[in-house]
Short mmCIF file of C-alpha atoms in Angstrom, two decimals:
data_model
loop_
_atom_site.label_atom_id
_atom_site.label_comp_id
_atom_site.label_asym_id
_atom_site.label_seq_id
_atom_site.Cartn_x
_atom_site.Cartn_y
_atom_site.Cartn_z
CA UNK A 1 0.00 0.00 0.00
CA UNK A 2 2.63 2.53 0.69
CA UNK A 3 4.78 1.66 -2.44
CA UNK A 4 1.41 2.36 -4.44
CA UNK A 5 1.39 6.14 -2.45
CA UNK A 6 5.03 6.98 -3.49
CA UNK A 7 4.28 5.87 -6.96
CA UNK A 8 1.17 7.97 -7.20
CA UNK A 9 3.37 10.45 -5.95
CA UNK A 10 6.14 10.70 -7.88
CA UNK A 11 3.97 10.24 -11.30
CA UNK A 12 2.19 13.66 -9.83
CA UNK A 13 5.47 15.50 -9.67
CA UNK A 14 6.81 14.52 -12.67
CA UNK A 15 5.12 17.31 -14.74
CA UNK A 16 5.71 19.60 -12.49
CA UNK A 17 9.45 19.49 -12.65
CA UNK A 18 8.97 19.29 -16.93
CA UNK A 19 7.01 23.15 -16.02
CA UNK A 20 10.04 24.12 -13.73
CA UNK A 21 12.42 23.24 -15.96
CA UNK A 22 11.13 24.53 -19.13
CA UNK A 23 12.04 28.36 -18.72
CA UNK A 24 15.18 27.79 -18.10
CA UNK A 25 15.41 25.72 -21.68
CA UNK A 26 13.52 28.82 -22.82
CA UNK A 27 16.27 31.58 -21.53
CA UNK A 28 18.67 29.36 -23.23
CA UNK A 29 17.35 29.69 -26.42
CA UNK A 30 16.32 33.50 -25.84
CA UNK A 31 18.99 35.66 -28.20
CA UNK A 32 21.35 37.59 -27.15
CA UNK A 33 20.75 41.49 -26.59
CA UNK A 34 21.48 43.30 -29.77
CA UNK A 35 22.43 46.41 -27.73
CA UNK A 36 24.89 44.76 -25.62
CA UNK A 37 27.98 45.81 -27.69
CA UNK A 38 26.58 49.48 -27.05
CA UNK A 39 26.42 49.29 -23.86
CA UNK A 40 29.36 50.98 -21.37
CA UNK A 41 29.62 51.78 -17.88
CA UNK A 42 28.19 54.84 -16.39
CA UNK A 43 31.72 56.41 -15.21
CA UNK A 44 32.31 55.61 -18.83
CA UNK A 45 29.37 57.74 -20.41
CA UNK A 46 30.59 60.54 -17.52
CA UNK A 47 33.70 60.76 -19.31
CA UNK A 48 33.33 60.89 -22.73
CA UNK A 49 30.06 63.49 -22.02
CA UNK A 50 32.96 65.89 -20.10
CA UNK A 51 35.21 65.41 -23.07
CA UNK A 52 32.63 66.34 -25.69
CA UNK A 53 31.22 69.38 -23.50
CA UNK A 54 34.40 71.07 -22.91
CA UNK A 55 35.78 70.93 -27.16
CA UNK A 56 35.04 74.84 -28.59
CA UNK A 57 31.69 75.35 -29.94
CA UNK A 58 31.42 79.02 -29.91
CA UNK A 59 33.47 79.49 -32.67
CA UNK A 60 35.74 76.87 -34.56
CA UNK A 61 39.21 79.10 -35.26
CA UNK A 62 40.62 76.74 -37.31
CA UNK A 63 37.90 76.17 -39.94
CA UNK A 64 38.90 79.82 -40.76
CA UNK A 65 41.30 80.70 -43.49
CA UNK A 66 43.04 83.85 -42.29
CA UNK A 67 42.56 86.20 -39.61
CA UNK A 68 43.47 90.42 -39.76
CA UNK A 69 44.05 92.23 -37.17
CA UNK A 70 45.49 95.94 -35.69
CA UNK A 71 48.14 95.91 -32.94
CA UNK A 72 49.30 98.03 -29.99
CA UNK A 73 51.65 97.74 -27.25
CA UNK A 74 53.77 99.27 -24.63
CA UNK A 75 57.73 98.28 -24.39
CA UNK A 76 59.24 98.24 -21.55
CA UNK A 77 63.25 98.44 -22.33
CA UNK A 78 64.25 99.41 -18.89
CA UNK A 79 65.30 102.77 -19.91
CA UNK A 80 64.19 106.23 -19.65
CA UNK A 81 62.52 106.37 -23.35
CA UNK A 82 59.27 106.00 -23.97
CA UNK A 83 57.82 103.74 -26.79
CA UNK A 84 54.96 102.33 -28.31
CA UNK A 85 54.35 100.33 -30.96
CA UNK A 86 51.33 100.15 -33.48
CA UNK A 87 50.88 97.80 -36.52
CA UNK A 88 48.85 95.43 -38.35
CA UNK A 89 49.05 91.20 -37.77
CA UNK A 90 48.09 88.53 -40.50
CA UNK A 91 46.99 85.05 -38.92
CA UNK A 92 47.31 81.70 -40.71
CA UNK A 93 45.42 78.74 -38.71
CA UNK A 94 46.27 75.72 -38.96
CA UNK A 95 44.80 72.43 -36.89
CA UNK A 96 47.59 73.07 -34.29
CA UNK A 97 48.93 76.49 -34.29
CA UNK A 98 48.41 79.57 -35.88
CA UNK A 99 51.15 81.41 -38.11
CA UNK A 100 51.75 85.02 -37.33
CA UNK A 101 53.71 88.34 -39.68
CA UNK A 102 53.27 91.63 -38.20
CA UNK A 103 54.70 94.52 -38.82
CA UNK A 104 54.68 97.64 -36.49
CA UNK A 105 56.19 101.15 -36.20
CA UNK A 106 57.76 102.29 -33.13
CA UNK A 107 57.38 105.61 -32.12
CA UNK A 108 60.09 107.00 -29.19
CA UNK A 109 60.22 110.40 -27.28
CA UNK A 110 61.81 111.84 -24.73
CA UNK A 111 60.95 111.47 -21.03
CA UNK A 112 61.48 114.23 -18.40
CA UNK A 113 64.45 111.53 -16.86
CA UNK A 114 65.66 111.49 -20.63
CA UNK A 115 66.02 115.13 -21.33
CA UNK A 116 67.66 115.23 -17.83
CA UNK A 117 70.14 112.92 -18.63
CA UNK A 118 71.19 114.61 -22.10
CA UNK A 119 72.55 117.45 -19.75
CA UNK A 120 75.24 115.04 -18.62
CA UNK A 121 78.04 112.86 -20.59
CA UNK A 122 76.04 109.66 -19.66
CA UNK A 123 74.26 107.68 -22.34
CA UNK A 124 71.80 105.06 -22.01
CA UNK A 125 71.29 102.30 -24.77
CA UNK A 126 68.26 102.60 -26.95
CA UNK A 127 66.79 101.97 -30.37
CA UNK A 128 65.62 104.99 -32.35
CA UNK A 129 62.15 105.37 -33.99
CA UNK A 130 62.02 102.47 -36.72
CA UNK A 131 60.06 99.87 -38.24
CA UNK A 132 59.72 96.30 -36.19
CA UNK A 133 58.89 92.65 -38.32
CA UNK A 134 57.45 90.00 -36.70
CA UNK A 135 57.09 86.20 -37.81
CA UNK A 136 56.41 83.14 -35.36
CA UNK A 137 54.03 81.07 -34.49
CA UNK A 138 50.98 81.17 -31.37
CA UNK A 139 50.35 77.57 -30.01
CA UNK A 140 47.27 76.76 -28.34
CA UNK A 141 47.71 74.91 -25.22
CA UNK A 142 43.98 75.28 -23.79
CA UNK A 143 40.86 76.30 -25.20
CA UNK A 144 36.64 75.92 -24.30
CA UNK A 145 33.94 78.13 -24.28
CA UNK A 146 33.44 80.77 -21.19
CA UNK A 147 30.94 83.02 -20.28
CA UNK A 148 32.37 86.79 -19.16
CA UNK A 149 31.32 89.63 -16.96
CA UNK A 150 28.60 91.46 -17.29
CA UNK A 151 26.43 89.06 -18.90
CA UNK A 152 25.29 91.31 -21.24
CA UNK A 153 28.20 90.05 -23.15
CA UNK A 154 27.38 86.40 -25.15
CA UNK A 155 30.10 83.55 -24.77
CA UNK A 156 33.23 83.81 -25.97
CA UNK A 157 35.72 80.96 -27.06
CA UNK A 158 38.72 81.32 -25.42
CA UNK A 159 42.77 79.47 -26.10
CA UNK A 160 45.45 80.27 -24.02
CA UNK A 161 48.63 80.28 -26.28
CA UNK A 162 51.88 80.17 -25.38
CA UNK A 163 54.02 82.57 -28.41
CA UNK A 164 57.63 82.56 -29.83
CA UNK A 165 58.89 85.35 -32.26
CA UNK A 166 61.74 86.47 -34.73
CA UNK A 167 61.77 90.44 -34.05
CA UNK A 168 63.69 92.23 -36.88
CA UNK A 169 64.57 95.85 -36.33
CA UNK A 170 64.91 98.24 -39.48
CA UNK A 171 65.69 101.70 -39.71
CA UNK A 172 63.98 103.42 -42.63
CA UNK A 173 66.50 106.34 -44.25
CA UNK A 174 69.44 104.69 -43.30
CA UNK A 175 71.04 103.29 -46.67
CA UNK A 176 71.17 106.72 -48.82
CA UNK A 177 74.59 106.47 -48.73
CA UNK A 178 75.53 102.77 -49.12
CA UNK A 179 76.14 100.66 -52.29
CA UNK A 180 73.60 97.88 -53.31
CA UNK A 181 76.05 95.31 -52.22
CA UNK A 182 76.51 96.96 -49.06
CA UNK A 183 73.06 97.59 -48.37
CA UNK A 184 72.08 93.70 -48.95
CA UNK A 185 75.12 92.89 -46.55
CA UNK A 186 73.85 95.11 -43.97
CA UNK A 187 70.29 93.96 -44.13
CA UNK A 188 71.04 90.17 -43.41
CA UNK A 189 73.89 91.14 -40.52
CA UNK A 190 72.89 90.78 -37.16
CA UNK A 191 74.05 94.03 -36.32
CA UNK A 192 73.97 97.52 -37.55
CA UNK A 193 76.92 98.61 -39.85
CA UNK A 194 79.20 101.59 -38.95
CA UNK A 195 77.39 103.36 -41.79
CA UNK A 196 73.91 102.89 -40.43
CA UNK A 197 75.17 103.90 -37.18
CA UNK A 198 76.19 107.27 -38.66
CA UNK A 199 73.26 108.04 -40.38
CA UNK A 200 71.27 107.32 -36.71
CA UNK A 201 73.53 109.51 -34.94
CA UNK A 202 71.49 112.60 -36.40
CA UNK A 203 67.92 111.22 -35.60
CA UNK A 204 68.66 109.06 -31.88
CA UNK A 205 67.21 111.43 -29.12
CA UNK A 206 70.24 113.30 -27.18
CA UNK A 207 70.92 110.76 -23.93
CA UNK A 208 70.37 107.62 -26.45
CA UNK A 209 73.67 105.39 -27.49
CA UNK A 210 72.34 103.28 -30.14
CA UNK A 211 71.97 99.63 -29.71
CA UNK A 212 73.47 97.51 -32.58
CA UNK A 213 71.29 94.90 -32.40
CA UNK A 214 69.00 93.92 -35.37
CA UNK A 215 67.50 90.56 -34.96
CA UNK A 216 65.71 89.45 -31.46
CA UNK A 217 64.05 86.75 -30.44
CA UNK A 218 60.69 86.86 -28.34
CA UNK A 219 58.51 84.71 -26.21
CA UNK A 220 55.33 85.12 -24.18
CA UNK A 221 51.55 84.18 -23.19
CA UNK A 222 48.55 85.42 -24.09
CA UNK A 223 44.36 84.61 -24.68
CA UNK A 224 42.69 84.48 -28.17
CA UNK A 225 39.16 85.67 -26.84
CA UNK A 226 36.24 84.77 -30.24
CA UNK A 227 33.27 86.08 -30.23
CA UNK A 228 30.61 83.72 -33.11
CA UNK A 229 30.83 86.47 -35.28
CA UNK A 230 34.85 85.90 -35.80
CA UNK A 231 35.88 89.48 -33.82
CA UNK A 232 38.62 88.48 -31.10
CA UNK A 233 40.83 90.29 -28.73
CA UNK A 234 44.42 89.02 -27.82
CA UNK A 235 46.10 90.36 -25.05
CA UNK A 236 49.34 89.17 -24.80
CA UNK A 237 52.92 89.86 -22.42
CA UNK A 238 56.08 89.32 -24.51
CA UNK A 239 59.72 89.27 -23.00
CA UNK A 240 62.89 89.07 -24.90
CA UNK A 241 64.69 86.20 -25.04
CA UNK A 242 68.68 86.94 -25.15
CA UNK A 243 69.45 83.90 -26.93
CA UNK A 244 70.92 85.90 -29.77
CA UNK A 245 72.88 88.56 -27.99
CA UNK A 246 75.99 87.22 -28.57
CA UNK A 247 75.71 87.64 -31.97
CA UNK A 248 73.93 90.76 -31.95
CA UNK A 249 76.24 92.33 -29.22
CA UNK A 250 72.96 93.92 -27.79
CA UNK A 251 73.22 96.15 -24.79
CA UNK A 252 69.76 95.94 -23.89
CA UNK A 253 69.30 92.37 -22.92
CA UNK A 254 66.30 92.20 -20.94
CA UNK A 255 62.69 93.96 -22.85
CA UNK A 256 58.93 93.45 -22.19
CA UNK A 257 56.35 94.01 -24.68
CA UNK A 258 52.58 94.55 -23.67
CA UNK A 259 50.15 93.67 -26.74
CA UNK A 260 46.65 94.20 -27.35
CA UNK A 261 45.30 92.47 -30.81
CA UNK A 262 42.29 93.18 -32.23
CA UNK A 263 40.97 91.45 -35.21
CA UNK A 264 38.19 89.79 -37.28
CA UNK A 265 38.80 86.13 -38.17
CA UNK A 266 38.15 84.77 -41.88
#
């Protein structure tokens, strides 16, 4: 009688183990998720979201083709002449720098320390009024879009460059008396010829010794601030780099050059 029971039994469980047992045959056969290779982590996501928020938007410089600009500065030579500098800049993006040529002319007047030293046999080294080229390069080294103060100003894209420079110094009139030979000779030397030095000593201001050097070489840091429209401002600090004064025999070894750039991007 009892082996009849546990028979009974066991043929009553029987399909309900085949019912337990089925969905798991049925997950197995289930496909796989077609958006599983899609699928990443959430720190992941967090990452890449940062990444793509922070790339410029406001306005893509190097999608432009050439950029214009006016130029203005203060040097500082660490004498008692004064001097500023005015010009024009041509900008030449590319994906990962931006070519610059400049050129500027440098006005220079007396100071009352200046006209107080001409009363004395002292002279102090300086650089008559003349005509300054530029060519280097600006290299971005940060960039994303801010927002300024007051608001009433839209976002601006902003890079923080870092800037290196080839300064050449020419002084117009100075060649009326000078072979063509002599004149290409001179123009290419690092420092001024005994001629040009002559024809100076008639336009320097009266406490000034002339500086011989022609060719300098300048470094600095500055922002590229775009507005959508393509108008940007550039201030910028530049400091000479005496890398060259042995070859230029420059007495005035140590120069900083406050810029303000102000253009309209192509």
């Amino acid at each position: 009688m009892i082996l009849s029971v546990l028979a009974i039994a066991a043929l009553l469980q029987q399909p309900a183990l085949a019912q337990d047992e089925a969905p798991a045959d049925d997950r197995e056969e289930q496909p796989e998720d077609p958006l599983s290779p899609y699928r990443l982590p959430f720190d992941v996501l967090t990452e890449r979201a940062i990444g793509t928020s922070a790339r410029p938007v406001e306005f893509n410089w190097r999608r432009t083709t050439v950029h214009l600009a006016g130029t203005g500065s203060h040097l500082f030579e660490l004498n008692n002449f004064n001097s500023l500098r005015a010009g024009g800049l041509v900008r030449v993006p590319s994906n990962r720098m931006l070519l610059e040529a400049g050129v500027s002319y440098v006005y220079v007047w007396d100071s009352p320390s200046s006209e107080l030293l001409a009363l004395t046999p002292y002279r102090q080294p300086g650089r008559p009024q003349r005509l300054e080229f530029d060519v280097g390069v600006a290299l971005p080294v940060a960039e994303g879009v801010v927002t300024v103060w007051p608001r009433v100003f839209p976002a601006v894209e902003l890079t923080f460059n870092l800037y290196a420079h080839l300064r050449y110094n020419f002084y117009p009139m100075t060649f009326s008396d000078m072979k063509v030979r002599e004149i290409a000779a001179a123009v290419v030397s690092p420092t001024l010829s005994e001629d040009e030095l002559g024809d100076l000593e008639e336009r320097r201001l009266n406490a000034m010794q002339v500086d011989l050097a022609r060719y300098g070489v300048m470094v600095g840091i500055g922002n590229d601030l775009y507005l959508r429209q393509g108008l940007f401002v550039s201030p910028r600090a530049m400091f000479a780099l005496p890398i060259l004064a042995p070859l230029t025999q420059t007495e005035m070894v140590f120069q900083a050059d406050l810029q303000v750039v102000v253009g309209v991007a192509f």
